[in-house]
Amino acid sequence: MEKRSVNLLIQKKGQSPLFVKLGIIFPLAAVISLFLFTVFFVVSVVYIANNNKAFGLLKSQVDNLEKQISNKKSIEGIYTLTANRVRTIDQLKSGSKNYTGLLSEILKLQTNGISVTGASIDKKNAVNVSVVASSAATLDDFISLLLTSDQSKLFNDIKGSGIVRDRSGKYLMSISFKPSDRLLR
Amino acid sequence: MALLRQYEIIIASSVVLLLVLFLSVNILLPNLNQANQILAQEKNLKNRVDLLTAKYKQLNSMDDQYFKDVFVKLNQVFPESKDYVSLIGTFDILEKQSGASIEKTDFQLGAISTTSSSFVKAAGVPAFVVPLNIEIVGNLETVRKFLDAVGDFTGRLIVFDDMSMTIKPSGLLDIVFNGRAFFYPLPTTIGSIDSPLPKMEKSQEDILSKVSTMPLIDSGSTKDFDKSNIGKKTLFE
């Protein structure tokens, strides 16, 4: 008869490397996540508790200020309307013209033998002046005077049109020009 | 059972992980959201407090009576309705102050109702216009005074767009100005409680101080009536 041996010790089965790794990773992850959760939770609760109080104080400060400003509603209304009106007036006045300077320069064109009979200025600041010269010589002097005005840049882009000699021997002429901006301020 | 015992650590760790995940989603995340909201709202509230404090200080430092008086005068210069009475009053004042003689004034009546929608609004201008033309006669000095008075808040705000002049045989200037007067209805609201007060630039402050010194146009006065030496004062003369 063959001798048989019975092994009473149960051989431990070998664990897979993956199982071993999981056995380390899972508990570690659980502990870390629990720890982090606890920390974040406590911090958030403390932060909310502290800031709720500060938030409440700020809210009551805002309410108080709004109440005070509400009591000043009438002066706020008058001031706001006044400021808006004044701003509009400023805009409207910025485009306004004063013709005093221009009229003064036009009247200065009147010399011996030259008289200005009329003048006009349109929205685009184009000026037309009608003059009457007593003779050809005075007309010539007048044109020289205009050239001086052109050089001094008071009148720009000077053009003459239609010289007409009337029955009495006088010369009627129209001139057009653009005045310098300073003549319209 | 033996299998359970073999995996007990992994199972317990998984339960803890799931519990932490569940608590994070249902408790921690809402808490963090709330904290974030509180932070953002606190910032907004602080800004609001600063704004309201500055606005309150400005309002507190204002002279109520000054602005009430100026506002009435501003309404003379730039009224909320066409107000032909103040326009006619302005022409009278311009004539008296300058010495120029106003020969003719011509302005459009247009829609009589101020609430009508068919106003003429000038292009690119923040106001409704009353087109007008005015003919004056005077010498250069009186015309200068007239134009200065027009530009100096003597009455209604009038802007001239063009002019034509003839010189009379007497040497006096006969000038026709085409221009516009302005008006604009007052708004019904002034903005919310936390909207900042409008700031005024230097040019606007100058306008305000000029307007504050102008006299009120007396549109209903009859005190000059008795001094008038033409016409009948009563029906029974």
CSV table of C-alpha atoms in Angstrom, one decimal, chain B:
chain,number,residue,atom,x,y,z
B,1,MET,CA,-19.2,34.6,3.2
B,2,ALA,CA,-15.6,33.9,2.7
B,3,LEU,CA,-15.8,36.0,-0.5
B,4,LEU,CA,-17.3,38.9,1.5
B,5,ARG,CA,-14.6,38.7,4.1
B,6,GLN,CA,-12.0,38.7,1.4
B,7,TYR,CA,-13.4,41.9,-0.1
B,8,GLU,CA,-14.6,43.6,3.1
B,9,ILE,CA,-12.0,46.4,3.1
B,10,ILE,CA,-12.7,47.3,-0.5
B,11,ILE,CA,-16.5,47.2,0.1
B,12,ALA,CA,-16.3,49.3,3.2
B,13,SER,CA,-14.1,51.9,1.4
B,14,SER,CA,-16.5,52.0,-1.5
B,15,VAL,CA,-19.4,52.6,0.8
B,16,VAL,CA,-17.5,55.5,2.4
B,17,LEU,CA,-16.6,56.9,-1.0
B,18,LEU,CA,-20.2,56.8,-2.2
B,19,LEU,CA,-21.4,58.4,1.1
B,20,VAL,CA,-18.9,61.2,0.7
B,21,LEU,CA,-19.9,61.7,-2.9
B,22,PHE,CA,-23.6,61.8,-2.0
B,23,LEU,CA,-23.0,64.3,0.9
B,24,SER,CA,-20.7,66.4,-1.3
B,25,VAL,CA,-23.4,66.7,-4.0
B,26,ASN,CA,-26.3,67.3,-1.7
B,27,ILE,CA,-24.7,69.4,1.1
B,28,LEU,CA,-21.2,70.6,0.3
B,29,LEU,CA,-21.8,71.9,-3.2
B,30,PRO,CA,-24.9,73.9,-2.2
B,31,ASN,CA,-22.9,75.3,0.7
B,32,LEU,CA,-20.1,76.3,-1.5
B,33,ASN,CA,-22.6,77.9,-4.0
B,34,GLN,CA,-24.2,79.8,-1.2
B,35,ALA,CA,-20.8,81.0,0.0
B,36,ASN,CA,-20.0,82.1,-3.5
B,37,GLN,CA,-23.3,84.0,-3.9
B,38,ILE,CA,-22.7,85.7,-0.5
B,39,LEU,CA,-19.3,86.8,-1.7
B,40,ALA,CA,-20.6,88.2,-5.0
B,41,GLN,CA,-23.6,89.9,-3.3
B,42,GLU,CA,-21.3,91.4,-0.6
B,43,LYS,CA,-19.2,93.0,-3.3
B,44,ASN,CA,-22.3,94.4,-5.0
B,45,LEU,CA,-23.6,95.7,-1.7
B,46,LYS,CA,-20.3,97.4,-0.9
B,47,ASN,CA,-20.3,99.1,-4.3
B,48,ARG,CA,-23.9,100.1,-3.7
B,49,VAL,CA,-23.2,101.5,-0.3
B,50,ASP,CA,-20.3,103.6,-1.7
B,51,LEU,CA,-22.5,104.9,-4.6
B,52,LEU,CA,-25.5,105.7,-2.3
B,53,THR,CA,-23.2,107.4,0.3
B,54,ALA,CA,-21.6,109.6,-2.4
B,55,LYS,CA,-25.1,110.5,-3.8
B,56,TYR,CA,-26.5,111.3,-0.4
B,57,LYS,CA,-23.5,113.5,0.4
B,58,GLN,CA,-24.1,115.4,-2.8
B,59,LEU,CA,-27.8,115.8,-2.2
B,60,ASN,CA,-27.2,116.9,1.3
B,61,SER,CA,-24.8,119.7,0.2
B,62,MET,CA,-27.2,121.2,-2.3
B,63,ASP,CA,-29.1,124.4,-1.8
B,64,ASP,CA,-32.7,123.5,-2.4
B,65,GLN,CA,-34.0,127.0,-2.8
B,66,TYR,CA,-31.2,127.9,-5.3
B,67,PHE,CA,-32.1,125.0,-7.6
B,68,LYS,CA,-35.8,125.7,-7.3
B,69,ASP,CA,-35.3,129.3,-8.3
B,70,VAL,CA,-32.9,128.4,-11.2
B,71,PHE,CA,-35.3,125.8,-12.5
B,72,VAL,CA,-38.1,128.3,-12.8
B,73,LYS,CA,-35.7,130.6,-14.8
B,74,LEU,CA,-34.5,127.7,-16.9
B,75,ASN,CA,-38.1,127.1,-17.9
B,76,GLN,CA,-38.1,130.6,-19.3
B,77,VAL,CA,-35.1,129.9,-21.4
B,78,PHE,CA,-36.0,126.4,-22.4
B,79,PRO,CA,-39.7,125.7,-21.5
B,80,GLU,CA,-41.5,122.4,-21.6
B,81,SER,CA,-44.1,123.7,-24.0
B,82,LYS,CA,-44.1,126.1,-27.0
B,83,ASP,CA,-45.1,128.9,-24.7
B,84,TYR,CA,-45.7,131.7,-27.2
B,85,VAL,CA,-46.2,134.2,-24.3
B,86,SER,CA,-42.6,133.9,-23.1
B,87,LEU,CA,-41.5,134.1,-26.8
B,88,ILE,CA,-43.3,137.4,-27.3
B,89,GLY,CA,-42.1,138.6,-23.9
B,90,THR,CA,-38.5,137.8,-25.0
B,91,PHE,CA,-38.9,140.0,-28.1
B,92,ASP,CA,-40.1,142.9,-26.0
B,93,ILE,CA,-37.1,142.6,-23.7
B,94,LEU,CA,-34.7,142.3,-26.6
B,95,GLU,CA,-36.1,145.5,-28.0
B,96,LYS,CA,-36.0,147.4,-24.8
B,97,GLN,CA,-32.5,146.2,-23.9
B,98,SER,CA,-30.8,146.7,-27.3
B,99,GLY,CA,-32.6,149.8,-28.6
B,100,ALA,CA,-33.1,148.0,-31.9
B,101,SER,CA,-36.6,148.2,-33.3
B,102,ILE,CA,-38.3,144.9,-34.0
B,103,GLU,CA,-40.3,145.5,-37.1
B,104,LYS,CA,-41.8,142.1,-37.5
B,105,THR,CA,-41.7,138.7,-35.9
B,106,ASP,CA,-43.0,135.6,-37.5
B,107,PHE,CA,-43.2,132.2,-35.9
B,108,GLN,CA,-45.0,129.0,-36.7
B,109,LEU,CA,-47.9,128.1,-34.5
B,110,GLY,CA,-48.0,124.5,-35.8
B,111,ALA,CA,-49.7,122.1,-33.5
B,112,ILE,CA,-51.4,124.1,-30.8
B,113,SER,CA,-51.6,121.1,-28.4
B,114,THR,CA,-48.3,120.7,-26.6
B,115,THR,CA,-49.1,117.0,-26.2
B,116,SER,CA,-49.5,116.5,-30.0
B,117,SER,CA,-47.1,114.1,-31.6
B,118,SER,CA,-46.7,116.3,-34.7
B,119,PHE,CA,-44.0,118.6,-33.4
B,120,VAL,CA,-41.1,119.6,-35.6
B,121,LYS,CA,-38.0,118.1,-34.0
B,122,ALA,CA,-34.7,119.5,-35.4
B,123,ALA,CA,-32.5,116.8,-36.9
B,124,GLY,CA,-29.6,116.0,-34.6
B,125,VAL,CA,-30.9,118.3,-31.9
B,126,PRO,CA,-32.3,117.1,-28.6
B,127,ALA,CA,-35.3,119.5,-28.6
B,128,PHE,CA,-38.4,120.5,-30.4
B,129,VAL,CA,-38.2,123.7,-32.4
B,130,VAL,CA,-40.4,126.7,-33.1
B,131,PRO,CA,-39.1,128.1,-36.4
B,132,LEU,CA,-39.2,131.9,-36.4
B,133,ASN,CA,-37.9,134.9,-38.3
B,134,ILE,CA,-37.5,138.4,-36.9
B,135,GLU,CA,-36.9,141.7,-38.7
B,136,ILE,CA,-35.0,144.4,-36.8
B,137,VAL,CA,-33.9,147.9,-37.7
B,138,GLY,CA,-31.0,149.7,-36.0
B,139,ASN,CA,-27.4,150.8,-36.3
B,140,LEU,CA,-24.5,148.5,-35.9
B,141,GLU,CA,-24.3,149.2,-32.1
B,142,THR,CA,-27.9,148.4,-31.4
B,143,VAL,CA,-27.7,145.3,-33.6
B,144,ARG,CA,-24.6,144.3,-31.6
B,145,LYS,CA,-26.5,144.7,-28.4
B,146,PHE,CA,-29.5,142.8,-29.8
B,147,LEU,CA,-27.3,139.9,-30.8
B,148,ASP,CA,-25.5,139.9,-27.5
B,149,ALA,CA,-28.8,139.9,-25.6
B,150,VAL,CA,-30.1,137.0,-27.7
B,151,GLY,CA,-27.0,135.0,-26.8
B,152,ASP,CA,-27.0,136.0,-23.2
B,153,PHE,CA,-30.2,134.3,-21.8
B,154,THR,CA,-32.2,137.5,-21.8
B,155,GLY,CA,-35.3,135.4,-22.4
B,156,ARG,CA,-36.0,132.4,-24.5
B,157,LEU,CA,-33.1,130.5,-26.1
B,158,ILE,CA,-33.0,131.5,-29.7
B,159,VAL,CA,-30.4,130.5,-32.3
B,160,PHE,CA,-30.1,132.2,-35.6
B,161,ASP,CA,-29.3,130.1,-38.7
B,162,ASP,CA,-29.1,132.8,-41.4
B,163,MET,CA,-29.7,136.5,-41.9
B,164,SER,CA,-30.2,138.9,-44.7
B,165,MET,CA,-29.5,142.7,-44.5
B,166,THR,CA,-30.3,145.8,-46.5
B,167,ILE,CA,-29.0,149.2,-45.7
B,168,LYS,CA,-31.6,151.9,-45.7
B,169,PRO,CA,-30.9,155.3,-47.2
B,170,SER,CA,-30.7,156.6,-43.6
B,171,GLY,CA,-27.8,154.3,-43.0
B,172,LEU,CA,-29.8,152.1,-40.6
B,173,LEU,CA,-29.5,148.3,-41.0
B,174,ASP,CA,-32.7,146.4,-41.8
B,175,ILE,CA,-31.9,142.8,-40.9
B,176,VAL,CA,-34.1,139.7,-41.1
B,177,PHE,CA,-32.9,136.7,-39.0
B,178,ASN,CA,-34.2,133.2,-39.5
B,179,GLY,CA,-33.8,131.0,-36.5
B,180,ARG,CA,-35.3,128.7,-34.0
B,181,ALA,CA,-36.6,128.8,-30.5
B,182,PHE,CA,-36.7,125.5,-28.5
B,183,PHE,CA,-38.8,123.6,-26.1
B,184,TYR,CA,-39.0,120.1,-24.7
B,185,PRO,CA,-41.5,118.4,-22.4
B,186,LEU,CA,-40.2,117.5,-19.0
B,187,PRO,CA,-39.6,113.7,-18.4
B,188,THR,CA,-41.9,111.9,-16.0
B,189,THR,CA,-39.2,109.9,-14.3
B,190,ILE,CA,-35.8,110.9,-13.0
B,191,GLY,CA,-34.1,107.4,-12.8
B,192,SER,CA,-33.8,104.8,-10.1
B,193,ILE,CA,-32.7,105.5,-6.5
B,194,ASP,CA,-29.2,104.3,-7.1
B,195,SER,CA,-28.6,106.0,-10.4
B,196,PRO,CA,-25.8,108.6,-10.0
B,197,LEU,CA,-26.6,112.3,-10.2
B,198,PRO,CA,-25.7,113.9,-13.6
B,199,LYS,CA,-22.4,115.8,-13.6
B,200,MET,CA,-22.2,119.3,-14.9
B,201,GLU,CA,-19.2,120.4,-17.0
B,202,LYS,CA,-17.6,123.8,-16.7
B,203,SER,CA,-19.6,125.3,-19.7
B,204,GLN,CA,-22.8,124.0,-18.2
B,205,GLU,CA,-22.0,125.5,-14.8
B,206,ASP,CA,-21.4,128.8,-16.5
B,207,ILE,CA,-24.8,128.6,-18.2
B,208,LEU,CA,-26.4,127.8,-14.8
B,209,SER,CA,-24.8,130.8,-13.1
B,210,LYS,CA,-25.9,133.1,-16.0
B,211,VAL,CA,-29.4,131.8,-15.9
B,212,SER,CA,-29.6,132.2,-12.1
B,213,THR,CA,-28.9,136.0,-12.5
B,214,MET,CA,-31.5,136.6,-15.2
B,215,PRO,CA,-34.7,138.3,-14.2
B,216,LEU,CA,-38.0,136.5,-14.4
B,217,ILE,CA,-40.1,137.5,-17.4
B,218,ASP,CA,-43.3,139.0,-16.1
B,219,SER,CA,-45.8,137.7,-18.6
B,220,GLY,CA,-49.0,138.7,-16.8
B,221,SER,CA,-48.2,142.1,-15.5
B,222,THR,CA,-50.4,145.1,-16.2
B,223,LYS,CA,-48.4,147.6,-14.2
B,224,ASP,CA,-47.3,149.4,-17.4
B,225,PHE,CA,-50.9,149.6,-18.6
B,226,ASP,CA,-51.7,152.8,-16.7
B,227,LYS,CA,-48.6,154.5,-18.1
B,228,SER,CA,-49.7,153.9,-21.7
B,229,ASN,CA,-51.0,157.1,-23.2
B,230,ILE,CA,-52.6,155.6,-26.2
B,231,GLY,CA,-55.9,153.8,-26.5
B,232,LYS,CA,-58.8,153.7,-24.1
B,233,LYS,CA,-58.3,152.3,-20.7
B,234,THR,CA,-62.0,151.4,-20.3
B,235,LEU,CA,-65.0,150.9,-22.6
B,236,PHE,CA,-66.8,154.0,-21.3
B,237,GLU,CA,-64.2,156.7,-22.1
